[in-house]
mmCIF file of C-alpha atoms in Angstrom:
data_model
loop_
_atom_site.group_PDB
_atom_site.id
_atom_site.type_symbol
_atom_site.label_atom_id
_atom_site.label_comp_id
_atom_site.label_asym_id
_atom_site.label_seq_id
_atom_site.Cartn_x
_atom_site.Cartn_y
_atom_site.Cartn_z
ATOM 1 C CA MET A 263 123.304 223.773 156.122
ATOM 2 C CA ARG A 264 122.968 219.989 155.964
ATOM 3 C CA LEU A 265 120.042 220.199 158.370
ATOM 4 C CA PHE A 266 118.371 222.783 156.151
ATOM 5 C CA ILE A 267 118.851 220.745 152.991
ATOM 6 C CA GLY A 268 117.400 217.714 154.719
ATOM 7 C CA LEU A 269 114.413 219.757 155.822
ATOM 8 C CA ILE A 270 113.734 221.001 152.313
ATOM 9 C CA ALA A 271 113.990 217.489 150.907
ATOM 10 C CA SER A 272 111.493 216.205 153.450
ATOM 11 C CA LEU A 273 108.961 218.907 152.533
ATOM 12 C CA LEU A 274 109.136 218.586 148.757
ATOM 13 C CA PRO A 275 106.957 216.117 146.857
ATOM 14 C CA VAL A 276 108.490 212.907 145.556
ATOM 15 C CA ALA A 277 108.482 214.284 142.009
ATOM 16 C CA ALA A 278 111.783 215.866 141.002
ATOM 17 C CA VAL A 279 112.014 219.626 140.831
ATOM 18 C CA SER A 280 112.494 221.308 137.485
ATOM 19 C CA ALA A 281 115.846 222.041 135.917
ATOM 20 C CA ALA A 282 117.584 225.393 136.221
ATOM 21 C CA PRO A 283 115.142 228.280 135.805
ATOM 22 C CA GLN A 284 114.468 229.578 132.334
ATOM 23 C CA THR A 285 115.391 233.193 131.612
ATOM 24 C CA VAL A 286 112.430 235.084 130.166
ATOM 25 C CA TYR A 287 111.749 238.653 129.089
ATOM 26 C CA PHE A 288 108.599 240.759 129.344
ATOM 27 C CA ARG A 289 107.490 244.347 129.893
ATOM 28 C CA SER A 290 106.484 246.127 133.042
ATOM 29 C CA ALA A 291 102.942 247.469 133.054
ATOM 30 C CA ASP A 292 104.475 250.914 132.545
ATOM 31 C CA ASP A 293 104.774 249.672 128.922
ATOM 32 C CA ARG A 294 108.324 251.042 128.731
ATOM 33 C CA THR A 295 110.632 248.982 130.901
ATOM 34 C CA ALA A 296 111.913 245.660 129.573
ATOM 35 C CA LEU A 297 112.296 243.211 132.437
ATOM 36 C CA VAL A 298 114.247 240.002 132.806
ATOM 37 C CA GLY A 299 112.749 237.211 134.890
ATOM 38 C CA TYR A 300 113.522 233.661 135.964
ATOM 39 C CA LEU A 301 110.863 231.013 135.467
ATOM 40 C CA PHE A 302 110.732 227.806 137.516
ATOM 41 C CA GLN A 303 108.437 225.199 135.962
ATOM 42 C CA PRO A 304 107.008 221.988 137.444
ATOM 43 C CA THR A 305 107.848 218.662 135.859
ATOM 44 C CA THR A 306 104.211 217.569 135.959
ATOM 45 C CA PRO A 307 101.876 218.284 133.008
ATOM 46 C CA GLY A 308 100.368 221.770 132.954
ATOM 47 C CA PRO A 309 98.675 224.142 132.902
ATOM 48 C CA TRP A 310 99.690 225.233 136.398
ATOM 49 C CA PRO A 311 98.805 227.930 138.917
ATOM 50 C CA ALA A 312 101.514 230.537 139.372
ATOM 51 C CA VAL A 313 103.449 232.520 141.949
ATOM 52 C CA VAL A 314 105.206 235.785 141.158
ATOM 53 C CA MET A 315 108.123 236.237 143.569
ATOM 54 C CA LEU A 316 109.228 239.788 144.394
ATOM 55 C CA HIS A 317 112.800 240.148 145.643
ATOM 56 C CA GLY A 318 113.861 242.457 148.454
ATOM 57 C CA ARG A 319 116.076 245.550 148.469
ATOM 58 C CA GLY A 320 119.210 243.414 147.982
ATOM 59 C CA GLY A 321 118.053 242.269 144.548
ATOM 60 C CA PRO A 322 117.663 238.672 143.337
ATOM 61 C CA TYR A 323 121.330 237.704 143.057
ATOM 62 C CA SER A 324 123.723 236.185 145.542
ATOM 63 C CA SER A 325 125.643 238.637 147.708
ATOM 64 C CA ASN A 326 128.568 236.210 147.448
ATOM 65 C CA ASP A 327 128.827 236.891 143.729
ATOM 66 C CA SER A 328 131.627 239.433 143.366
ATOM 67 C CA SER A 329 131.141 239.914 139.622
ATOM 68 C CA ASP A 330 130.674 243.490 138.513
ATOM 69 C CA CYS A 331 127.235 243.193 136.965
ATOM 70 C CA THR A 332 124.890 246.126 137.112
ATOM 71 C CA SER A 333 122.429 245.524 134.279
ATOM 72 C CA VAL A 334 120.730 242.425 132.927
ATOM 73 C CA GLY A 335 118.334 241.954 130.076
ATOM 74 C CA ALA A 336 117.889 240.830 126.498
ATOM 75 C CA GLY A 337 121.045 241.433 124.511
ATOM 76 C CA ILE A 338 123.064 242.521 127.565
ATOM 77 C CA ALA A 339 126.125 240.431 128.392
ATOM 78 C CA SER A 340 126.248 240.145 132.173
ATOM 79 C CA PRO A 341 127.603 237.783 134.828
ATOM 80 C CA CYS A 342 124.279 238.134 136.677
ATOM 81 C CA SER A 343 122.046 235.314 135.529
ATOM 82 C CA ALA A 344 119.912 232.388 136.649
ATOM 83 C CA ALA A 345 123.146 230.743 137.797
ATOM 84 C CA THR A 346 123.865 233.536 140.301
ATOM 85 C CA LEU A 347 120.454 233.812 141.963
ATOM 86 C CA SER A 348 120.556 233.910 145.735
ATOM 87 C CA ARG A 349 119.960 230.716 147.693
ATOM 88 C CA ARG A 350 116.649 231.994 149.023
ATOM 89 C CA HIS A 351 115.195 232.808 145.612
ATOM 90 C CA ARG A 352 116.391 229.553 144.104
ATOM 91 C CA MET A 353 115.077 227.592 147.095
ATOM 92 C CA TRP A 354 111.634 229.171 146.892
ATOM 93 C CA GLY A 355 111.448 228.810 143.105
ATOM 94 C CA GLU A 356 112.223 225.119 143.414
ATOM 95 C CA TYR A 357 109.798 224.835 146.332
ATOM 96 C CA TRP A 358 106.902 226.174 144.271
ATOM 97 C CA SER A 359 107.713 224.187 141.149
ATOM 98 C CA ALA A 360 107.992 221.006 143.217
ATOM 99 C CA HIS A 361 104.507 221.709 144.563
ATOM 100 C CA GLY A 362 102.988 222.189 141.115
ATOM 101 C CA TYR A 363 103.226 225.981 140.712
ATOM 102 C CA VAL A 364 105.028 227.974 138.043
ATOM 103 C CA ALA A 365 107.220 230.515 139.859
ATOM 104 C CA LEU A 366 108.365 233.716 138.157
ATOM 105 C CA LEU A 367 111.012 235.944 139.742
ATOM 106 C CA PRO A 368 111.145 239.346 137.980
ATOM 107 C CA ASP A 369 114.365 241.300 138.410
ATOM 108 C CA SER A 370 113.186 244.858 139.015
ATOM 109 C CA PHE A 371 116.668 246.123 139.876
ATOM 110 C CA GLY A 372 119.061 244.576 137.343
ATOM 111 C CA SER A 373 116.666 245.459 134.552
ATOM 112 C CA ARG A 374 117.232 249.087 135.575
ATOM 113 C CA GLY A 375 120.988 248.906 136.068
ATOM 114 C CA LYS A 376 121.025 248.131 139.815
ATOM 115 C CA ALA A 377 121.386 244.363 139.901
ATOM 116 C CA HIS A 378 122.962 244.071 143.350
ATOM 117 C CA GLY A 379 120.384 246.303 144.987
ATOM 118 C CA PHE A 380 120.938 248.306 148.151
ATOM 119 C CA GLY A 381 122.243 247.813 151.665
ATOM 120 C CA ARG A 382 120.403 248.098 154.955
ATOM 121 C CA TYR A 383 118.920 251.399 156.082
ATOM 122 C CA THR A 384 119.077 252.964 152.610
ATOM 123 C CA HIS A 385 115.368 253.617 152.196
ATOM 124 C CA ASP A 386 115.925 257.336 151.658
ATOM 125 C CA ASP A 387 118.726 256.826 149.130
ATOM 126 C CA PRO A 388 117.688 258.888 146.073
ATOM 127 C CA ASP A 389 119.136 256.170 143.837
ATOM 128 C CA ARG A 390 116.210 253.984 144.893
ATOM 129 C CA ALA A 391 113.576 256.383 143.552
ATOM 130 C CA ASP A 392 113.277 254.775 140.119
ATOM 131 C CA VAL A 393 112.901 251.271 141.604
ATOM 132 C CA ASN A 394 110.637 252.207 144.516
ATOM 133 C CA GLU A 395 107.993 249.886 145.959
ATOM 134 C CA LEU A 396 105.241 252.521 145.858
ATOM 135 C CA THR A 397 104.799 253.362 142.188
ATOM 136 C CA VAL A 398 107.388 251.424 140.168
ATOM 137 C CA ARG A 399 107.658 247.834 141.332
ATOM 138 C CA PRO A 400 103.882 247.257 141.508
ATOM 139 C CA LEU A 401 103.824 247.857 137.752
ATOM 140 C CA ASP A 402 106.497 245.168 137.344
ATOM 141 C CA ALA A 403 104.286 242.734 139.261
ATOM 142 C CA GLU A 404 101.336 243.629 137.051
ATOM 143 C CA GLY A 405 103.492 243.150 133.953
ATOM 144 C CA ALA A 406 104.544 239.743 135.265
ATOM 145 C CA LEU A 407 100.901 238.757 135.668
ATOM 146 C CA ALA A 408 100.114 239.827 132.108
ATOM 147 C CA TYR A 409 103.101 237.838 130.851
ATOM 148 C CA LEU A 410 102.012 234.694 132.694
ATOM 149 C CA ARG A 411 98.472 235.012 131.418
ATOM 150 C CA GLY A 412 99.842 235.102 127.898
ATOM 151 C CA ARG A 413 101.395 231.667 128.340
ATOM 152 C CA GLY A 414 99.434 228.550 127.512
ATOM 153 C CA ASP A 415 100.894 226.585 130.416
ATOM 154 C CA VAL A 416 99.623 228.885 133.205
ATOM 155 C CA ILE A 417 96.172 229.085 134.787
ATOM 156 C CA GLY A 418 95.883 232.850 134.643
ATOM 157 C CA SER A 419 93.025 233.031 137.132
ATOM 158 C CA ARG A 420 95.145 231.291 139.775
ATOM 159 C CA ALA A 421 98.143 233.577 140.139
ATOM 160 C CA PHE A 422 99.541 234.665 143.496
ATOM 161 C CA LEU A 423 102.187 237.023 144.862
ATOM 162 C CA GLN A 424 105.038 236.342 147.253
ATOM 163 C CA GLY A 425 107.354 239.138 148.353
ATOM 164 C CA TRP A 426 110.197 239.634 150.807
ATOM 165 C CA SER A 427 110.892 242.869 152.686
ATOM 166 C CA ASN A 428 110.831 245.602 150.012
ATOM 167 C CA GLY A 429 109.182 243.046 147.755
ATOM 168 C CA GLY A 430 106.689 242.298 150.522
ATOM 169 C CA SER A 431 105.766 245.977 150.649
ATOM 170 C CA THR A 432 105.485 245.897 146.862
ATOM 171 C CA ALA A 433 103.087 242.950 147.112
ATOM 172 C CA LEU A 434 100.929 244.859 149.592
ATOM 173 C CA ASN A 435 100.919 247.886 147.293
ATOM 174 C CA VAL A 436 99.824 245.687 144.387
ATOM 175 C CA MET A 437 96.914 244.470 146.496
ATOM 176 C CA ILE A 438 96.070 248.055 147.489
ATOM 177 C CA ARG A 439 96.033 249.015 143.801
ATOM 178 C CA GLN A 440 93.937 245.967 142.972
ATOM 179 C CA GLY A 441 91.410 246.737 145.703
ATOM 180 C CA ASP A 442 88.093 244.935 145.430
ATOM 181 C CA LYS A 443 88.698 243.823 141.848
ATOM 182 C CA THR A 444 88.678 240.055 141.442
ATOM 183 C CA ALA A 445 90.454 239.822 138.102
ATOM 184 C CA GLY A 446 94.004 240.269 139.399
ATOM 185 C CA TYR A 447 96.119 238.286 141.824
ATOM 186 C CA ARG A 448 94.197 235.722 143.871
ATOM 187 C CA GLY A 449 96.184 236.454 147.028
ATOM 188 C CA ALA A 450 99.545 237.536 148.424
ATOM 189 C CA LEU A 451 102.156 236.247 150.869
ATOM 190 C CA ALA A 452 104.159 239.118 152.373
ATOM 191 C CA PHE A 453 107.313 238.197 154.300
ATOM 192 C CA TYR A 454 108.534 240.833 156.777
ATOM 193 C CA PRO A 455 107.374 243.836 154.706
ATOM 194 C CA GLY A 456 107.749 247.453 155.653
ATOM 195 C CA CYS A 457 104.277 248.717 156.589
ATOM 196 C CA GLY A 458 104.980 252.359 157.412
ATOM 197 C CA ARG A 459 103.976 255.481 155.551
ATOM 198 C CA LYS A 460 107.127 255.477 153.422
ATOM 199 C CA ALA A 461 106.571 251.894 152.295
ATOM 200 C CA LEU A 462 102.836 251.729 151.542
ATOM 201 C CA VAL A 463 100.635 253.926 149.366
ATOM 202 C CA ALA A 464 97.668 253.746 151.767
ATOM 203 C CA PRO A 465 97.178 253.174 155.515
ATOM 204 C CA ILE A 466 94.810 250.219 154.900
ATOM 205 C CA ILE A 467 94.051 247.613 152.259
ATOM 206 C CA SER A 468 90.509 247.190 151.021
ATOM 207 C CA SER A 469 91.028 243.849 149.315
ATOM 208 C CA ALA A 470 88.743 241.151 148.016
ATOM 209 C CA ALA A 471 91.696 238.773 147.794
ATOM 210 C CA PRO A 472 93.281 237.209 150.893
ATOM 211 C CA ILE A 473 96.669 238.251 152.254
ATOM 212 C CA ALA A 474 98.991 236.488 154.686
ATOM 213 C CA MET A 475 101.866 238.249 156.421
ATOM 214 C CA PHE A 476 104.767 236.424 158.052
ATOM 215 C CA LEU A 477 106.734 238.544 160.508
ATOM 216 C CA GLY A 478 109.722 238.104 162.791
ATOM 217 C CA ALA A 479 109.147 239.347 166.335
ATOM 218 C CA ASP A 480 112.833 240.310 166.600
ATOM 219 C CA ASP A 481 113.030 241.960 163.165
ATOM 220 C CA GLU A 482 115.919 244.415 163.181
ATOM 221 C CA GLU A 483 114.938 246.244 159.964
ATOM 222 C CA VAL A 484 111.178 246.756 159.934
ATOM 223 C CA SER A 485 108.550 246.971 162.657
ATOM 224 C CA PRO A 486 106.309 243.915 163.074
ATOM 225 C CA GLN A 487 104.092 246.020 165.366
ATOM 226 C CA THR A 488 103.453 248.506 162.548
ATOM 227 C CA CYS A 489 102.467 245.651 160.245
ATOM 228 C CA GLN A 490 100.141 244.191 162.866
ATOM 229 C CA GLN A 491 98.464 247.586 163.274
ATOM 230 C CA PHE A 492 98.138 247.878 159.484
ATOM 231 C CA ALA A 493 96.555 244.416 159.347
ATOM 232 C CA ASP A 494 94.169 245.249 162.183
ATOM 233 C CA ARG A 495 92.947 248.391 160.396
ATOM 234 C CA SER A 496 92.549 246.479 157.142
ATOM 235 C CA ARG A 497 90.599 243.670 158.794
ATOM 236 C CA GLN A 498 88.268 246.244 160.313
ATOM 237 C CA ALA A 499 87.719 247.500 156.759
ATOM 238 C CA GLY A 500 86.708 243.978 155.729
ATOM 239 C CA SER A 501 89.934 242.709 154.168
ATOM 240 C CA PRO A 502 90.887 239.057 154.770
ATOM 241 C CA ILE A 503 94.383 239.319 156.271
ATOM 242 C CA ASP A 504 96.150 236.709 158.381
ATOM 243 C CA VAL A 505 99.277 237.548 160.369
ATOM 244 C CA THR A 506 101.826 235.091 161.747
ATOM 245 C CA VAL A 507 104.474 236.502 164.084
ATOM 246 C CA TYR A 508 107.418 234.218 164.786
ATOM 247 C CA ARG A 509 108.896 234.537 168.241
ATOM 248 C CA GLY A 510 112.664 235.017 168.196
ATOM 249 C CA ALA A 511 112.800 235.358 164.390
ATOM 250 C CA THR A 512 114.711 238.149 162.677
ATOM 251 C CA HIS A 513 114.474 239.894 159.328
ATOM 252 C CA GLY A 514 115.120 237.381 156.565
ATOM 253 C CA PHE A 515 114.310 234.383 158.748
ATOM 254 C CA ASP A 516 113.868 232.199 155.650
ATOM 255 C CA GLU A 517 117.353 232.945 154.304
ATOM 256 C CA PRO A 518 118.877 229.432 153.974
ATOM 257 C CA SER A 519 122.375 230.316 155.103
ATOM 258 C CA SER A 520 124.077 228.688 158.067
ATOM 259 C CA ARG A 521 124.581 232.121 159.636
ATOM 260 C CA ARG A 522 120.923 233.105 159.418
ATOM 261 C CA GLN A 523 119.656 229.658 160.377
ATOM 262 C CA SER A 524 121.929 229.560 163.432
ATOM 263 C CA THR A 525 119.297 231.690 165.175
ATOM 264 C CA PRO A 526 116.860 229.206 166.758
ATOM 265 C CA GLY A 527 113.882 231.478 166.133
ATOM 266 C CA ASN A 528 114.731 231.584 162.441
ATOM 267 C CA GLN A 529 114.933 227.798 162.226
ATOM 268 C CA ALA A 530 111.517 227.434 163.841
ATOM 269 C CA ALA A 531 110.037 230.096 161.555
ATOM 270 C CA MET A 532 111.539 228.433 158.486
ATOM 271 C CA ASN A 533 110.168 225.036 159.496
ATOM 272 C CA ASP A 534 106.689 226.483 159.942
ATOM 273 C CA VAL A 535 106.505 228.739 156.894
ATOM 274 C CA LEU A 536 107.628 225.982 154.525
ATOM 275 C CA VAL A 537 104.550 224.052 155.579
ATOM 276 C CA LYS A 538 102.150 226.988 155.701
ATOM 277 C CA ALA A 539 103.052 228.695 152.406
ATOM 278 C CA VAL A 540 101.888 225.995 150.013
ATOM 279 C CA ALA A 541 98.985 224.997 152.285
ATOM 280 C CA THR A 542 97.795 228.607 152.156
ATOM 281 C CA LEU A 543 97.929 228.883 148.376
ATOM 282 C CA ASP A 544 96.364 225.460 147.904
ATOM 283 C CA ARG A 545 93.470 226.637 150.050
ATOM 284 C CA TRP A 546 93.131 229.962 148.237
ATOM 285 C CA LYS A 547 93.207 228.508 144.736
ATOM 286 C CA ASN A 548 90.217 226.221 145.323
#
């Protein structure tokens, strides 16, 4: 863990990161669901470009938090809060804010009474239907974009997506929905998404905005080969998609825990993606 912390410190700008994330509230694009989100802001003067971060099937909170919280939101007393976000989500929020981006992490699950998410291999669990990545969570991402564009400190035309696993599939579905329109997200970073028929609403993306996928070759939960095939089909359809496959990396290779980072392939993937992520968005925003 000390090695990881040192790595993060070496990759962040000299400017201090922002304080603890601000808790904010907004509506999903379904115009019904009230969502809670966590906003990481740079310390430099705005307005800033933005990243909407989409959590995976485990939800945004730490698995080490044993508190019995199921729902979060305005007026709901709950132990789940900005203080109990997982290390990965906090690390990435601070990463983006330190690099001059507002980062917004919507909680799709806690806002619907499922704060701690779901375990591995539960994709067919019927309890996941009302938080699915096909038709529900993309609307949350679109609601997050509308919320950010309503703020005076955000450059609404320079908003990007980042998603992990189930959230990565959600990001791809948002880009499928967006299609060739240029008024939505400027691009998406998808970390080890599911790319099969159950995870995506279409077999290809026809996108005007660029997409970058980061996959672990030894992923034990989703198939990197399926994602590569999906990217190949989409590129043939004219979509700008880059794919990076990390040799020896597993699912969740950017999880900053000593257990996950004890896998050499995960350490190498983490080192690389922390350089590439901001370089990619800096290139796309110009």
